[in-house]
mmCIF file of C-alpha atoms and ligand atoms in Angstrom:
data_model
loop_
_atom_site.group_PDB
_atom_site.id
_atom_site.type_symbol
_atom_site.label_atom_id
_atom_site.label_comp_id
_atom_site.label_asym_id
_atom_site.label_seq_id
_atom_site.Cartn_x
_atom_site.Cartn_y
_atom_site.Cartn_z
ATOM 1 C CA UNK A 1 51.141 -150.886 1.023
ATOM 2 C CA UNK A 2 52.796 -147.398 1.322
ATOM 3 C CA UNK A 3 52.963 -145.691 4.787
ATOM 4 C CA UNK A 4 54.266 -142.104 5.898
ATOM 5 C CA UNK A 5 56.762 -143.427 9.101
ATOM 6 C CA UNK A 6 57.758 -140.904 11.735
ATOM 7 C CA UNK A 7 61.549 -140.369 11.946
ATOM 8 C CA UNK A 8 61.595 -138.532 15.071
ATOM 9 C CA UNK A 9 58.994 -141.416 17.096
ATOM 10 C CA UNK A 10 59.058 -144.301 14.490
ATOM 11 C CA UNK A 11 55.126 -144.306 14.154
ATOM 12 C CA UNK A 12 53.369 -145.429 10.952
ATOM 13 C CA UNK A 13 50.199 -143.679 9.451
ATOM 14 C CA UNK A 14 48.306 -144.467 6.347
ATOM 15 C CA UNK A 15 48.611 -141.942 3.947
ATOM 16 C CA UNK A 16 44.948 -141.747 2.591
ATOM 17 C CA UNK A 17 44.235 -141.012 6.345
ATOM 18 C CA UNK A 18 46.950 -138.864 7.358
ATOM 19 C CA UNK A 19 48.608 -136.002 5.840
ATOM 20 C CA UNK A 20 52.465 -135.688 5.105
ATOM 21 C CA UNK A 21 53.036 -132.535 6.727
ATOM 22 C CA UNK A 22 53.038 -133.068 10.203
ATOM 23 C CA UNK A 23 53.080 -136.133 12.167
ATOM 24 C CA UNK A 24 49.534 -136.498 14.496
ATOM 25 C CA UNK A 25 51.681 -138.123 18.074
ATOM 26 C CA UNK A 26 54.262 -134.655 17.571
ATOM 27 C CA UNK A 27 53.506 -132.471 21.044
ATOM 28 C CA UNK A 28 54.569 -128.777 21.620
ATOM 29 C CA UNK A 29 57.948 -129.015 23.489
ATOM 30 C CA UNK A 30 58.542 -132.657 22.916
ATOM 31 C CA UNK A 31 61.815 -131.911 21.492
ATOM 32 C CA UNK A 32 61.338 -135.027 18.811
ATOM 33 C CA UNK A 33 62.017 -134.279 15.184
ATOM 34 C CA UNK A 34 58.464 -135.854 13.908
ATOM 35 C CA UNK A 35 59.531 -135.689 10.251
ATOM 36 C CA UNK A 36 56.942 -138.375 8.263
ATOM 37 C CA UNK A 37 58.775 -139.877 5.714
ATOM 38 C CA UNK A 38 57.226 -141.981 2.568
ATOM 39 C CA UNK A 39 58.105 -145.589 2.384
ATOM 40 C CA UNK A 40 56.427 -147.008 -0.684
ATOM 41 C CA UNK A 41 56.341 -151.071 -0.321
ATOM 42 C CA UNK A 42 54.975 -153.060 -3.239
ATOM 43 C CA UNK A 43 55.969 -150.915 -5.667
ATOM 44 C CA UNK A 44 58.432 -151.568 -8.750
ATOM 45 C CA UNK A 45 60.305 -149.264 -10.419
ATOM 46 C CA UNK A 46 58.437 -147.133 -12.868
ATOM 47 C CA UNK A 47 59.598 -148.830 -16.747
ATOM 48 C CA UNK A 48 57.977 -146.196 -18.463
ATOM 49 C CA UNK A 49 59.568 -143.833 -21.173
ATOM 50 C CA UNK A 50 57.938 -140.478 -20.485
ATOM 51 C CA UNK A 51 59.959 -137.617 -20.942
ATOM 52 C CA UNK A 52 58.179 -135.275 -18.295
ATOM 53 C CA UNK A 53 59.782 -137.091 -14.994
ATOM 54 C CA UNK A 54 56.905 -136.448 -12.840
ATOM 55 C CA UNK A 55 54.419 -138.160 -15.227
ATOM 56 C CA UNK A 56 57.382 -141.142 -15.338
ATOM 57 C CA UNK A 57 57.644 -141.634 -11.828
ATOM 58 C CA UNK A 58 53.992 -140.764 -10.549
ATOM 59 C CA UNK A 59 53.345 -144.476 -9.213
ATOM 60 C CA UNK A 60 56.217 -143.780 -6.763
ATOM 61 C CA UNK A 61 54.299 -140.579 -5.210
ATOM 62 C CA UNK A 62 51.486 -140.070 -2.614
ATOM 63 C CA UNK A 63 49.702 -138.741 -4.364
ATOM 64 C CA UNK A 64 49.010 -141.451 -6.503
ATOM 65 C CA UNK A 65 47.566 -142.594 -3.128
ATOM 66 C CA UNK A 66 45.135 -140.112 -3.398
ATOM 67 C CA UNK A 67 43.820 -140.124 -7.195
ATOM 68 C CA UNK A 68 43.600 -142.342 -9.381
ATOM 69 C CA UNK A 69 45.932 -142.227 -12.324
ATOM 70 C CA UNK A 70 44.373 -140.797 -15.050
ATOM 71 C CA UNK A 71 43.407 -137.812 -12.561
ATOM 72 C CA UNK A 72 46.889 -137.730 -11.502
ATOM 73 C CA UNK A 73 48.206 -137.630 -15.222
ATOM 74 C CA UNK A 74 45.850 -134.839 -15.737
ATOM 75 C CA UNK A 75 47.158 -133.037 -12.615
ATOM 76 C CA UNK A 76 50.747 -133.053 -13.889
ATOM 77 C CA UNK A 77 50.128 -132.097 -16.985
ATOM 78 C CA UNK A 78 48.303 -128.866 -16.027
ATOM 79 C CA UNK A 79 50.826 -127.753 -13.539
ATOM 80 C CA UNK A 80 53.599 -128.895 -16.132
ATOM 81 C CA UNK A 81 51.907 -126.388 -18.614
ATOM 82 C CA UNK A 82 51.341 -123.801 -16.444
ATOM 83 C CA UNK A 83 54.868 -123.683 -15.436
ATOM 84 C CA UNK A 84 55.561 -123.910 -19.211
ATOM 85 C CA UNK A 85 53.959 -120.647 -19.715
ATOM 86 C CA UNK A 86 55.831 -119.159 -17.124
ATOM 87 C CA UNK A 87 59.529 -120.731 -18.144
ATOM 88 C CA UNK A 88 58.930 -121.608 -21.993
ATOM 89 C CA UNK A 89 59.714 -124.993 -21.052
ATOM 90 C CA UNK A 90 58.542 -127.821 -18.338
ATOM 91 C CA UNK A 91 60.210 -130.248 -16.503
ATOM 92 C CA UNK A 92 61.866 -133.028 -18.587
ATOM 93 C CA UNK A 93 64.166 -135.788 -17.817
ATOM 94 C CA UNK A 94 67.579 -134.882 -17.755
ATOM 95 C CA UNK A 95 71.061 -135.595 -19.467
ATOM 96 C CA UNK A 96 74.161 -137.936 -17.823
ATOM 97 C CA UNK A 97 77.317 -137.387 -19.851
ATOM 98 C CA UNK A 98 80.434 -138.996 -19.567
ATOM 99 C CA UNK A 99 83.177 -136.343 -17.900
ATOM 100 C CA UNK A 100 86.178 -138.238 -18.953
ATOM 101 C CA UNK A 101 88.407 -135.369 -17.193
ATOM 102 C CA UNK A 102 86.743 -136.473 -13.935
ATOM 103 C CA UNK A 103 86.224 -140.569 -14.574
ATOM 104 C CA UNK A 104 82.201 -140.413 -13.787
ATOM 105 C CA UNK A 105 78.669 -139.777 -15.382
ATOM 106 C CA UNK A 106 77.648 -136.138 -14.584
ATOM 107 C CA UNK A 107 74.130 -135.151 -14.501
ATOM 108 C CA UNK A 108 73.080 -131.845 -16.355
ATOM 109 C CA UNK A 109 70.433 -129.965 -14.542
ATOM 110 C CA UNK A 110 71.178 -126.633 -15.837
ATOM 111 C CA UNK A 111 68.210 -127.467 -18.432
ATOM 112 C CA UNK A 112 65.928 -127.621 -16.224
ATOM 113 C CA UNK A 113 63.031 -125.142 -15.109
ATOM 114 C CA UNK A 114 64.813 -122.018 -14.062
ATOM 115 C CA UNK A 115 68.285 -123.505 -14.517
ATOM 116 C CA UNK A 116 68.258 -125.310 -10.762
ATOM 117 C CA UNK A 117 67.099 -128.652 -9.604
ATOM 118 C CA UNK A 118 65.264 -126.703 -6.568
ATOM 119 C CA UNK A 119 61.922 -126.432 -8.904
ATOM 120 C CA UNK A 120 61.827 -129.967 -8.596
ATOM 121 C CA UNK A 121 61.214 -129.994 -5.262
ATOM 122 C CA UNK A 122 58.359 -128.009 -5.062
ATOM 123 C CA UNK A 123 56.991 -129.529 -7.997
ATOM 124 C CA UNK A 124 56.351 -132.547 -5.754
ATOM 125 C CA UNK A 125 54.889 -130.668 -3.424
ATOM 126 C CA UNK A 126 52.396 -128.945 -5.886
ATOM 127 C CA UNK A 127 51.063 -132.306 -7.309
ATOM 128 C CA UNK A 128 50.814 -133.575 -3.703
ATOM 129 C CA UNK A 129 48.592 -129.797 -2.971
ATOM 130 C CA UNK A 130 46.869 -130.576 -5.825
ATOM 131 C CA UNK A 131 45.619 -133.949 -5.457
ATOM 132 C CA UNK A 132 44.544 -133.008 -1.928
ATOM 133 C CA UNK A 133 42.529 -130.455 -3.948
ATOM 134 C CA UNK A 134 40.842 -132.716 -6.046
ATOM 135 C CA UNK A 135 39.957 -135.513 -3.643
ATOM 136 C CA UNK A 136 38.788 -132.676 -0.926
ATOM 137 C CA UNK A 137 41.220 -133.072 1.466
ATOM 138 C CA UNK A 138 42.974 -129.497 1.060
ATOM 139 C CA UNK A 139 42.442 -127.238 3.667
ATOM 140 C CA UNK A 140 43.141 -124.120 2.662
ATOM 141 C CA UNK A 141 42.916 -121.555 5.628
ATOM 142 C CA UNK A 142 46.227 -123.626 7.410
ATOM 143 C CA UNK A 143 49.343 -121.996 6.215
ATOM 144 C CA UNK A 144 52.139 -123.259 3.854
ATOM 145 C CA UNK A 145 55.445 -122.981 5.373
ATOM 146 C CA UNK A 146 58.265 -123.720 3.003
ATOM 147 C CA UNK A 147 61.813 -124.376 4.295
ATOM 148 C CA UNK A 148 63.941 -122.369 1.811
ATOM 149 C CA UNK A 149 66.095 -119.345 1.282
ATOM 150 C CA UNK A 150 63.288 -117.266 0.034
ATOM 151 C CA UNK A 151 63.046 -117.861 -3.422
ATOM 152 C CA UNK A 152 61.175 -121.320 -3.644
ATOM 153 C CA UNK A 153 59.104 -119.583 -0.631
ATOM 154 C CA UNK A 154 57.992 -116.574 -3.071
ATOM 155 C CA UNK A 155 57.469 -118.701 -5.805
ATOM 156 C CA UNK A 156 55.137 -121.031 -3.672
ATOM 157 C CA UNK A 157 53.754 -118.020 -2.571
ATOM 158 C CA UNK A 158 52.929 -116.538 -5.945
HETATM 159 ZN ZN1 LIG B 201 56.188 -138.702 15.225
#
């Protein structure tokens, strides 16, 4: 069983009941940091060999919680092509190389979409959106807030 648990008050929710933006005991002016953070139990590590990492590691996300997996396959692949169209490539697993110079494994994420890791991260965040979407849960007059520099915020804005 997988649970969203509230850093700032230690509360668990379900996540098919509860969303993961904002924690349901947080209060105006409590001063508590109700951050809900996934804790996937009873889950193994994903063994299988796709190269798109989000497609690899989609048992480990909510919202596999939300869709089943062939609907969640289909949802990464559509965002993965749209963002294809966009960059000329999607997101893909990346290299470790040996950096003898340094004595450890060095990951390479210059390959990936737009050069940065950051794309990643809101990746995750689309595929959650999305499955919301699909299983009618998305409400889409509340406001997404993105806590960024600017950039990620325009391009979640676009
Ligand atoms: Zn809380």
């Amino acid at each position: 069983m997988s649970a969203l648990v509230c850093h700032g008050c230690g509360q668990h929710f379900d996540p098919t009941e509860v969303l993961a933006f904002a924690c349901p005991a947080a209060r105006p002016g409590d001063d508590v940091d109700h951050v809900l953070e996934p804790v996937l139990e009873g889950r193994s590590w994903p063994t299988g060999r796709e190269s798109n990492p989000f497609l690899r590691h989609r048992s480990l996300t909510l919202a596999s919680r939300l869709v089943d997996d062939a609907v969640l396959v289909g949802i990464v692949e559509e965002l993965d092509a749209a963002v294809a169209q966009v960059d000329g490539a999607g997101f893909r697993v990346t290299p470790w190389t040996l950096c003898e110079p340094l004595g450890c494994w060095v990951k390479d994420e210059t390959g990936n979409v737009a050069g940065s890791h950051k794309g990643r991260h809101l990746m995750g965040v689309m595929i959650y959106l999305r499955a919301l979407e699909v299983c009618g849960r998305l409400d889409r007059r509340r406001p997404l807030a993105i806590a960024s520099c600017g950039n990620a915020a325009l391009a979640a804005g676009g």
